[in-house]
mmCIF file of C-alpha atoms and ligand atoms in Angstrom:
data_model
loop_
_atom_site.group_PDB
_atom_site.id
_atom_site.type_symbol
_atom_site.label_atom_id
_atom_site.label_comp_id
_atom_site.label_asym_id
_atom_site.label_seq_id
_atom_site.Cartn_x
_atom_site.Cartn_y
_atom_site.Cartn_z
ATOM 1 C CA MET A 132 108.012 -23.305 -101.831
ATOM 2 C CA SER A 133 107.051 -20.838 -99.161
ATOM 3 C CA ARG A 134 106.289 -17.281 -99.791
ATOM 4 C CA THR A 135 106.051 -14.412 -97.343
ATOM 5 C CA VAL A 136 103.224 -12.082 -97.866
ATOM 6 C CA ALA A 137 103.569 -8.605 -96.192
ATOM 7 C CA ILE A 138 100.232 -7.477 -94.861
ATOM 8 C CA SER A 139 101.286 -5.132 -92.129
ATOM 9 C CA SER A 140 101.572 -2.062 -94.455
ATOM 10 C CA PRO A 141 99.951 -1.532 -97.702
ATOM 11 C CA GLN A 142 101.678 -1.035 -101.011
ATOM 12 C CA PRO A 143 101.954 2.568 -102.048
ATOM 13 C CA SER A 144 98.355 3.481 -103.018
ATOM 14 C CA GLY A 145 99.000 4.208 -106.696
ATOM 15 C CA THR A 146 95.641 4.123 -108.261
ATOM 16 C CA GLY A 147 96.821 1.090 -110.270
ATOM 17 C CA ALA A 148 97.152 -0.875 -107.055
ATOM 18 C CA GLY A 149 95.132 -4.044 -107.029
ATOM 19 C CA ARG A 150 93.725 -3.718 -110.455
ATOM 20 C CA GLU A 151 95.102 -6.995 -111.800
ATOM 21 C CA ALA A 152 94.106 -8.887 -108.679
ATOM 22 C CA LEU A 153 90.487 -7.477 -108.915
ATOM 23 C CA ARG A 154 90.209 -8.407 -112.546
ATOM 24 C CA ARG A 155 91.316 -11.871 -111.813
ATOM 25 C CA TRP A 156 88.819 -12.211 -108.846
ATOM 26 C CA PHE A 157 85.975 -10.922 -111.123
ATOM 27 C CA ARG A 158 86.748 -13.252 -114.139
ATOM 28 C CA PRO A 159 84.532 -16.107 -112.867
ATOM 29 C CA ARG A 160 81.819 -13.739 -111.908
ATOM 30 C CA ARG A 161 81.392 -12.112 -115.275
ATOM 31 C CA ASP A 162 78.529 -14.194 -116.013
ATOM 32 C CA ALA A 163 76.994 -14.484 -112.463
ATOM 33 C CA TYR A 164 73.823 -12.579 -113.329
ATOM 34 C CA PRO A 165 71.596 -12.664 -116.325
ATOM 35 C CA TRP A 166 72.022 -8.990 -117.383
ATOM 36 C CA ARG A 167 75.931 -9.541 -117.473
ATOM 37 C CA GLY A 168 75.361 -11.452 -120.650
ATOM 38 C CA SER A 169 73.539 -8.681 -122.359
ATOM 39 C CA SER A 170 74.977 -5.811 -124.555
ATOM 40 C CA ASP A 171 71.517 -4.461 -125.197
ATOM 41 C CA PRO A 172 71.380 -0.904 -123.509
ATOM 42 C CA PHE A 173 67.608 -1.219 -122.798
ATOM 43 C CA ALA A 174 68.209 -4.561 -120.942
ATOM 44 C CA ILE A 175 71.061 -2.968 -119.020
ATOM 45 C CA LEU A 176 68.903 0.230 -118.208
ATOM 46 C CA VAL A 177 65.958 -2.146 -116.983
ATOM 47 C CA SER A 178 68.438 -4.140 -114.835
ATOM 48 C CA GLU A 179 70.122 -1.161 -113.276
ATOM 49 C CA VAL A 180 66.737 0.495 -112.309
ATOM 50 C CA MET A 181 65.731 -2.777 -110.691
ATOM 51 C CA LEU A 182 68.985 -3.167 -108.889
ATOM 52 C CA GLN A 183 68.797 0.414 -107.417
ATOM 53 C CA GLN A 184 66.705 -0.797 -104.405
ATOM 54 C CA THR A 185 66.434 -4.563 -104.839
ATOM 55 C CA GLN A 186 68.914 -7.234 -104.019
ATOM 56 C CA ALA A 187 70.466 -8.927 -107.111
ATOM 57 C CA SER A 188 69.289 -12.448 -106.230
ATOM 58 C CA ARG A 189 65.670 -11.065 -106.373
ATOM 59 C CA VAL A 190 66.174 -8.983 -109.559
ATOM 60 C CA ALA A 191 67.253 -11.998 -111.668
ATOM 61 C CA PRO A 192 63.882 -13.725 -112.168
ATOM 62 C CA ALA A 193 61.938 -10.513 -112.364
ATOM 63 C CA TYR A 194 64.367 -9.180 -114.962
ATOM 64 C CA ARG A 195 63.863 -12.030 -117.253
ATOM 65 C CA ALA A 196 59.930 -11.920 -116.913
ATOM 66 C CA PHE A 197 59.919 -8.165 -117.376
ATOM 67 C CA LEU A 198 62.034 -8.320 -120.557
ATOM 68 C CA GLU A 199 59.913 -11.058 -121.944
ATOM 69 C CA ARG A 200 56.877 -8.889 -121.519
ATOM 70 C CA PHE A 201 58.653 -5.638 -122.695
ATOM 71 C CA PRO A 202 61.430 -6.609 -124.986
ATOM 72 C CA THR A 203 62.185 -3.191 -126.336
ATOM 73 C CA ILE A 204 61.890 0.468 -125.459
ATOM 74 C CA ARG A 205 59.027 0.792 -127.730
ATOM 75 C CA ALA A 206 57.063 -2.095 -126.343
ATOM 76 C CA LEU A 207 57.442 -0.553 -122.806
ATOM 77 C CA ALA A 208 56.560 2.956 -123.828
ATOM 78 C CA ARG A 209 53.278 1.578 -125.549
ATOM 79 C CA ALA A 210 52.258 -0.382 -122.557
ATOM 80 C CA PRO A 211 49.571 0.883 -120.245
ATOM 81 C CA ARG A 212 50.906 2.041 -116.819
ATOM 82 C CA PRO A 213 49.040 -0.566 -114.758
ATOM 83 C CA GLU A 214 50.649 -3.365 -116.775
ATOM 84 C CA VAL A 215 54.096 -2.026 -116.183
ATOM 85 C CA ILE A 216 53.269 -1.842 -112.401
ATOM 86 C CA ARG A 217 52.023 -5.436 -112.544
ATOM 87 C CA ALA A 218 55.307 -6.561 -114.196
ATOM 88 C CA TRP A 219 57.235 -4.935 -111.365
ATOM 89 C CA SER A 220 55.695 -7.509 -108.947
ATOM 90 C CA GLY A 221 58.165 -8.843 -106.425
ATOM 91 C CA LEU A 222 60.671 -5.987 -106.698
ATOM 92 C CA GLY A 223 59.186 -3.435 -104.256
ATOM 93 C CA TYR A 224 59.536 0.305 -104.492
ATOM 94 C CA ASN A 225 56.921 0.411 -107.292
ATOM 95 C CA ARG A 226 57.480 4.076 -108.031
ATOM 96 C CA ARG A 227 60.401 2.872 -110.220
ATOM 97 C CA ALA A 228 57.877 1.039 -112.560
ATOM 98 C CA VAL A 229 56.307 4.550 -113.284
ATOM 99 C CA THR A 230 59.525 6.344 -113.810
ATOM 100 C CA LEU A 231 60.798 3.639 -116.005
ATOM 101 C CA SER A 232 57.589 3.854 -118.058
ATOM 102 C CA GLU A 233 58.071 7.473 -118.215
ATOM 103 C CA ALA A 234 61.642 7.172 -119.293
ATOM 104 C CA ALA A 235 60.734 4.804 -122.111
ATOM 105 C CA ARG A 236 58.082 7.232 -123.363
ATOM 106 C CA SER A 237 60.609 10.091 -123.218
ATOM 107 C CA LEU A 238 63.223 7.926 -125.142
ATOM 108 C CA VAL A 239 60.750 7.314 -127.907
ATOM 109 C CA ARG A 240 59.493 10.836 -128.076
ATOM 110 C CA ASP A 241 62.860 12.555 -127.906
ATOM 111 C CA HIS A 242 65.682 10.029 -128.745
ATOM 112 C CA ASP A 243 64.098 7.982 -131.499
ATOM 113 C CA GLY A 244 63.732 5.053 -129.180
ATOM 114 C CA ARG A 245 67.452 4.867 -128.395
ATOM 115 C CA ILE A 246 69.309 4.934 -125.065
ATOM 116 C CA PRO A 247 71.778 7.896 -125.037
ATOM 117 C CA ARG A 248 75.334 6.985 -124.227
ATOM 118 C CA LYS A 249 76.255 10.269 -122.377
ATOM 119 C CA PRO A 250 75.758 10.205 -118.679
ATOM 120 C CA ALA A 251 74.510 13.757 -118.496
ATOM 121 C CA THR A 252 71.826 13.045 -121.035
ATOM 122 C CA LEU A 253 70.852 9.790 -119.285
ATOM 123 C CA GLU A 254 70.581 11.705 -115.896
ATOM 124 C CA ARG A 255 67.823 13.827 -117.619
ATOM 125 C CA LEU A 256 65.600 10.690 -117.756
ATOM 126 C CA PRO A 257 62.990 10.096 -115.074
ATOM 127 C CA GLY A 258 64.381 7.856 -112.258
ATOM 128 C CA ILE A 259 67.875 8.044 -113.430
ATOM 129 C CA GLY A 260 70.501 9.506 -111.044
ATOM 130 C CA PRO A 261 74.139 9.798 -111.369
ATOM 131 C CA TYR A 262 74.930 6.433 -110.352
ATOM 132 C CA THR A 263 72.527 4.570 -112.616
ATOM 133 C CA ALA A 264 73.589 6.918 -115.579
ATOM 134 C CA ALA A 265 77.189 5.941 -114.977
ATOM 135 C CA ALA A 266 76.336 2.279 -114.748
ATOM 136 C CA VAL A 267 74.394 2.297 -117.891
ATOM 137 C CA ALA A 268 77.035 4.319 -119.834
ATOM 138 C CA SER A 269 79.869 2.149 -118.852
ATOM 139 C CA LEU A 270 78.199 -1.187 -119.032
ATOM 140 C CA ALA A 271 76.141 -0.640 -122.260
ATOM 141 C CA PHE A 272 78.637 1.763 -124.215
ATOM 142 C CA GLY A 273 82.033 1.378 -122.425
ATOM 143 C CA VAL A 274 82.065 5.027 -121.498
ATOM 144 C CA PRO A 275 84.982 5.619 -119.030
ATOM 145 C CA VAL A 276 82.907 6.784 -115.998
ATOM 146 C CA ALA A 277 82.934 5.382 -112.423
ATOM 147 C CA ALA A 278 79.625 4.156 -110.997
ATOM 148 C CA VAL A 279 79.711 4.722 -107.348
ATOM 149 C CA ASP A 280 77.047 3.374 -105.223
ATOM 150 C CA THR A 281 76.908 2.816 -101.375
ATOM 151 C CA ASN A 282 79.001 -0.545 -101.728
ATOM 152 C CA VAL A 283 81.577 1.026 -104.083
ATOM 153 C CA ARG A 284 81.921 4.138 -101.838
ATOM 154 C CA ARG A 285 82.783 1.778 -99.077
ATOM 155 C CA VAL A 286 85.488 -0.068 -100.983
ATOM 156 C CA ILE A 287 87.107 3.168 -102.195
ATOM 157 C CA ALA A 288 87.034 4.918 -98.853
ATOM 158 C CA ARG A 289 88.605 1.855 -97.210
ATOM 159 C CA VAL A 290 91.210 0.796 -99.655
ATOM 160 C CA HIS A 291 92.402 4.265 -100.613
ATOM 161 C CA LEU A 292 91.817 6.408 -97.635
ATOM 162 C CA GLY A 293 91.673 3.836 -94.700
ATOM 163 C CA LEU A 294 88.333 5.225 -93.597
ATOM 164 C CA GLU A 295 84.662 4.305 -93.534
ATOM 165 C CA PRO A 296 82.719 6.018 -96.163
ATOM 166 C CA HIS A 297 80.905 8.326 -93.707
ATOM 167 C CA GLU A 298 84.384 9.541 -92.487
ATOM 168 C CA ALA A 299 85.558 10.517 -95.947
ATOM 169 C CA ALA A 300 84.812 13.515 -98.110
ATOM 170 C CA ALA A 301 82.526 12.843 -101.082
ATOM 171 C CA SER A 302 84.982 14.755 -103.257
ATOM 172 C CA GLU A 303 88.061 12.661 -102.217
ATOM 173 C CA ILE A 304 86.049 9.465 -102.883
ATOM 174 C CA ALA A 305 84.979 10.815 -106.351
ATOM 175 C CA THR A 306 88.711 11.599 -107.077
ATOM 176 C CA PHE A 307 89.910 8.192 -106.232
ATOM 177 C CA ALA A 308 86.961 6.450 -108.105
ATOM 178 C CA HIS A 309 87.868 8.295 -111.250
ATOM 179 C CA ALA A 310 91.593 7.842 -111.030
ATOM 180 C CA TRP A 311 91.218 4.140 -110.129
ATOM 181 C CA LEU A 312 88.768 3.242 -113.058
ATOM 182 C CA ASP A 313 90.142 0.570 -115.409
ATOM 183 C CA ARG A 314 89.699 2.512 -118.788
ATOM 184 C CA ARG A 315 90.501 -0.785 -120.600
ATOM 185 C CA ASP A 316 87.076 -2.184 -119.549
ATOM 186 C CA PRO A 317 85.037 0.477 -117.356
ATOM 187 C CA GLY A 318 81.905 -1.782 -117.411
ATOM 188 C CA ALA A 319 83.659 -4.700 -115.895
ATOM 189 C CA TRP A 320 85.619 -2.682 -113.558
ATOM 190 C CA ASN A 321 82.484 -1.019 -112.102
ATOM 191 C CA SER A 322 80.606 -4.479 -111.872
ATOM 192 C CA ALA A 323 83.651 -5.978 -110.014
ATOM 193 C CA LEU A 324 83.774 -3.155 -107.541
ATOM 194 C CA MET A 325 79.984 -3.447 -106.963
ATOM 195 C CA ASP A 326 80.298 -7.334 -106.361
ATOM 196 C CA LEU A 327 83.209 -6.772 -104.056
ATOM 197 C CA GLY A 328 81.538 -4.252 -102.032
ATOM 198 C CA ARG A 329 78.434 -6.402 -101.779
ATOM 199 C CA GLU A 330 80.046 -9.755 -101.052
ATOM 200 C CA VAL A 331 83.299 -8.937 -99.421
ATOM 201 C CA CYS A 332 84.015 -5.475 -98.361
ATOM 202 C CA ARG A 333 80.685 -5.502 -96.407
ATOM 203 C CA PRO A 334 80.044 -3.277 -93.359
ATOM 204 C CA ARG A 335 81.959 -5.997 -91.496
ATOM 205 C CA PRO A 336 84.459 -7.040 -93.952
ATOM 206 C CA ARG A 337 85.675 -10.331 -95.044
ATOM 207 C CA CYS A 338 89.283 -9.291 -95.567
ATOM 208 C CA GLU A 339 90.478 -12.907 -95.852
ATOM 209 C CA ALA A 340 88.494 -13.314 -99.099
ATOM 210 C CA CYS A 341 89.595 -9.862 -100.570
ATOM 211 C CA PRO A 342 91.749 -9.596 -103.623
ATOM 212 C CA LEU A 343 92.708 -6.066 -102.480
ATOM 213 C CA ALA A 344 93.665 -6.929 -98.950
ATOM 214 C CA ARG A 345 97.423 -6.486 -99.536
ATOM 215 C CA GLY A 346 97.045 -2.866 -100.541
ATOM 216 C CA CYS A 347 94.173 -1.773 -98.333
ATOM 217 C CA HIS A 348 94.779 1.187 -95.964
ATOM 218 C CA PHE A 349 91.751 0.264 -93.877
ATOM 219 C CA ARG A 350 93.064 -3.242 -93.109
ATOM 220 C CA ALA A 351 96.678 -2.014 -92.498
ATOM 221 C CA ALA A 352 95.233 0.385 -89.879
ATOM 222 C CA GLY A 353 93.768 -2.710 -88.058
ATOM 223 C CA ALA A 354 90.211 -1.432 -88.582
ATOM 224 C CA THR A 355 87.521 -4.159 -88.582
ATOM 225 C CA GLY A 356 84.431 -2.240 -89.859
ATOM 226 C CA GLY A 357 80.928 -2.501 -88.461
ATOM 227 C CA ARG A 358 80.662 1.064 -87.328
ATOM 228 C CA GLY A 359 78.691 3.795 -89.122
ATOM 229 C CA PRO A 360 75.358 5.424 -89.186
ATOM 230 C CA ALA A 361 72.192 3.452 -88.514
ATOM 231 C CA ARG A 362 70.787 1.378 -91.194
ATOM 232 C CA GLN A 363 67.395 1.538 -93.009
ATOM 233 C CA GLY A 364 64.643 1.759 -90.460
ATOM 234 C CA ARG A 365 62.148 -1.129 -89.652
ATOM 235 C CA PHE A 366 60.059 -2.394 -92.378
ATOM 236 C CA GLU A 367 57.362 -4.089 -90.315
ATOM 237 C CA GLY A 368 54.436 -1.632 -89.764
ATOM 238 C CA SER A 369 56.116 1.095 -91.896
ATOM 239 C CA THR A 370 54.295 3.232 -94.476
ATOM 240 C CA ARG A 371 56.549 1.402 -97.002
ATOM 241 C CA GLN A 372 54.992 -1.881 -95.893
ATOM 242 C CA VAL A 373 51.440 -0.552 -96.248
ATOM 243 C CA ARG A 374 52.265 0.993 -99.771
ATOM 244 C CA GLY A 375 53.443 -2.443 -100.860
ATOM 245 C CA ALA A 376 50.271 -4.147 -99.550
ATOM 246 C CA VAL A 377 48.093 -1.636 -101.364
ATOM 247 C CA VAL A 378 49.806 -2.130 -104.631
ATOM 248 C CA ARG A 379 49.566 -5.882 -104.343
ATOM 249 C CA VAL A 380 45.803 -5.751 -103.666
ATOM 250 C CA LEU A 381 45.278 -3.314 -106.639
ATOM 251 C CA ARG A 382 47.262 -5.442 -108.963
ATOM 252 C CA ALA A 383 45.034 -8.367 -108.112
ATOM 253 C CA ARG A 384 41.589 -6.615 -107.822
ATOM 254 C CA GLY A 385 41.730 -3.701 -110.240
ATOM 255 C CA THR A 386 39.297 -0.942 -108.843
ATOM 256 C CA ILE A 387 38.198 -1.334 -105.322
ATOM 257 C CA SER A 388 36.550 0.726 -102.555
ATOM 258 C CA LEU A 389 38.501 1.983 -99.759
ATOM 259 C CA GLY A 390 36.509 -0.096 -97.182
ATOM 260 C CA ARG A 391 37.229 -3.397 -99.227
ATOM 261 C CA LEU A 392 40.864 -2.458 -99.584
ATOM 262 C CA SER A 393 40.989 -1.930 -95.768
ATOM 263 C CA ASP A 394 39.456 -5.445 -95.304
ATOM 264 C CA GLU A 395 41.923 -7.181 -97.707
ATOM 265 C CA ILE A 396 44.906 -5.479 -96.062
ATOM 266 C CA GLY A 397 43.640 -5.981 -92.496
ATOM 267 C CA LEU A 398 44.260 -2.407 -91.439
ATOM 268 C CA PRO A 399 41.749 0.450 -90.544
ATOM 269 C CA GLU A 400 41.226 3.071 -93.320
ATOM 270 C CA ASP A 401 43.112 5.728 -91.300
ATOM 271 C CA ARG A 402 46.231 3.653 -91.509
ATOM 272 C CA ILE A 403 45.768 3.214 -95.234
ATOM 273 C CA THR A 404 44.806 6.794 -96.485
ATOM 274 C CA PRO A 405 48.305 8.341 -95.788
ATOM 275 C CA ALA A 406 49.935 5.464 -97.847
ATOM 276 C CA LEU A 407 47.336 5.908 -100.493
ATOM 277 C CA ALA A 408 47.875 9.747 -100.583
ATOM 278 C CA GLY A 409 51.553 9.088 -101.113
ATOM 279 C CA LEU A 410 50.977 6.631 -103.788
ATOM 280 C CA MET A 411 48.567 8.977 -105.585
ATOM 281 C CA ALA A 412 51.057 11.862 -105.447
ATOM 282 C CA ASP A 413 53.744 9.393 -106.905
ATOM 283 C CA GLY A 414 51.574 8.581 -109.707
ATOM 284 C CA LEU A 415 51.047 4.905 -108.781
ATOM 285 C CA VAL A 416 47.443 5.022 -107.699
ATOM 286 C CA ALA A 417 44.289 7.042 -109.073
ATOM 287 C CA GLY A 418 41.351 7.794 -107.126
ATOM 288 C CA GLY A 419 37.884 6.941 -108.358
ATOM 289 C CA PRO A 420 35.360 9.587 -109.278
ATOM 290 C CA ALA A 421 34.927 10.554 -105.687
ATOM 291 C CA ALA A 422 38.720 11.286 -105.186
ATOM 292 C CA ARG A 423 38.964 14.930 -104.172
ATOM 293 C CA GLN A 424 42.069 17.313 -103.971
ATOM 294 C CA GLY A 425 44.411 14.453 -104.318
ATOM 295 C CA ARG A 426 42.855 12.781 -101.223
ATOM 296 C CA PRO A 427 41.864 9.190 -101.602
ATOM 297 C CA SER A 428 38.117 8.458 -101.219
ATOM 298 C CA GLY A 429 35.505 6.209 -102.970
ATOM 299 C CA ARG A 430 37.155 3.798 -105.105
ATOM 300 C CA VAL A 431 40.758 3.422 -106.043
ATOM 301 C CA ARG A 432 42.963 1.729 -108.779
ATOM 302 C CA LEU A 433 46.456 1.580 -110.254
ATOM 303 C CA ALA A 434 47.024 4.723 -112.276
ATOM 304 C CA GLY A 435 46.866 4.285 -116.058
HETATM 305 N N1 ADE B 197 74.310 -3.375 -108.274
HETATM 306 C C1 ADE B 197 73.950 -2.282 -109.219
HETATM 307 N N2 ADE B 197 74.211 -2.604 -110.402
HETATM 308 C C2 ADE B 197 74.895 -3.735 -110.414
HETATM 309 C C3 ADE B 197 75.378 -4.688 -111.354
HETATM 310 N N3 ADE B 197 75.316 -4.189 -112.707
HETATM 311 N N4 ADE B 197 75.938 -5.735 -110.980
HETATM 312 C C4 ADE B 197 75.976 -6.209 -109.721
HETATM 313 N N5 ADE B 197 75.406 -5.395 -108.791
HETATM 314 C C5 ADE B 197 74.893 -4.275 -109.132
#
């Protein structure tokens, strides 16, 4: 039997459009990552903080190891900061280890060691922005709130507005995200859109693999993607790279002199001190007794 599929103009963009197709597409992916099998709000919080700036494929092994080391909020809250920073190994953007440790301490102090379900309350925790708060609330508690990260913003702008995300007003994207949300299972819906944005509706989209292609205004307009503002800057030689190298050496060596640190990293001290000053301001690194006015000098170590 042959079937004709109209792809030249999208179906009316009711916000129910494509829901069933996306649900079907997502079904085999429900268990694609270890955190998807968990209903423990703490495990979901840990995974979402890790996923903020690290690719899902790299998060998976670190997530398992982290939860083995700190299985509960109270275990994390009790742990000395350098241990938490050590357990963050392999994920980068180590400042998140500090804020997650602060969040756990604040949850024990102010919320009896429980994760709140309201996004507005979650947002008051260190390191938790609107996106992570919405992801945790919807995935852990089924709260009907849209979690809109960069990838999801791209899907919504394209499907509903026929635009690239930088061409669309934030308020319009938020309106569609809210109206489109599948209230029967907000967590699965949010996860499905995240996966779709990361794997299919990429900057250069793979429309042939997209369950929403039929109703997509971007595709109907013949747009092919790939435009948009410049991506993240070069990593090689950046302060971010030096920061990562400093934390790696301090994890392995404990307290160390500036000269020794410079030898181990293979960069002159004047390249290392700006990165160290930033790490000290972020609470990741502490100076030795000779540190003055927040400037690194003498010996340095991971902050406790
Ligand atoms: N990116 C951020 N959170 C995610 C999640 N829960 N699943 C997949 N990708 C994500």
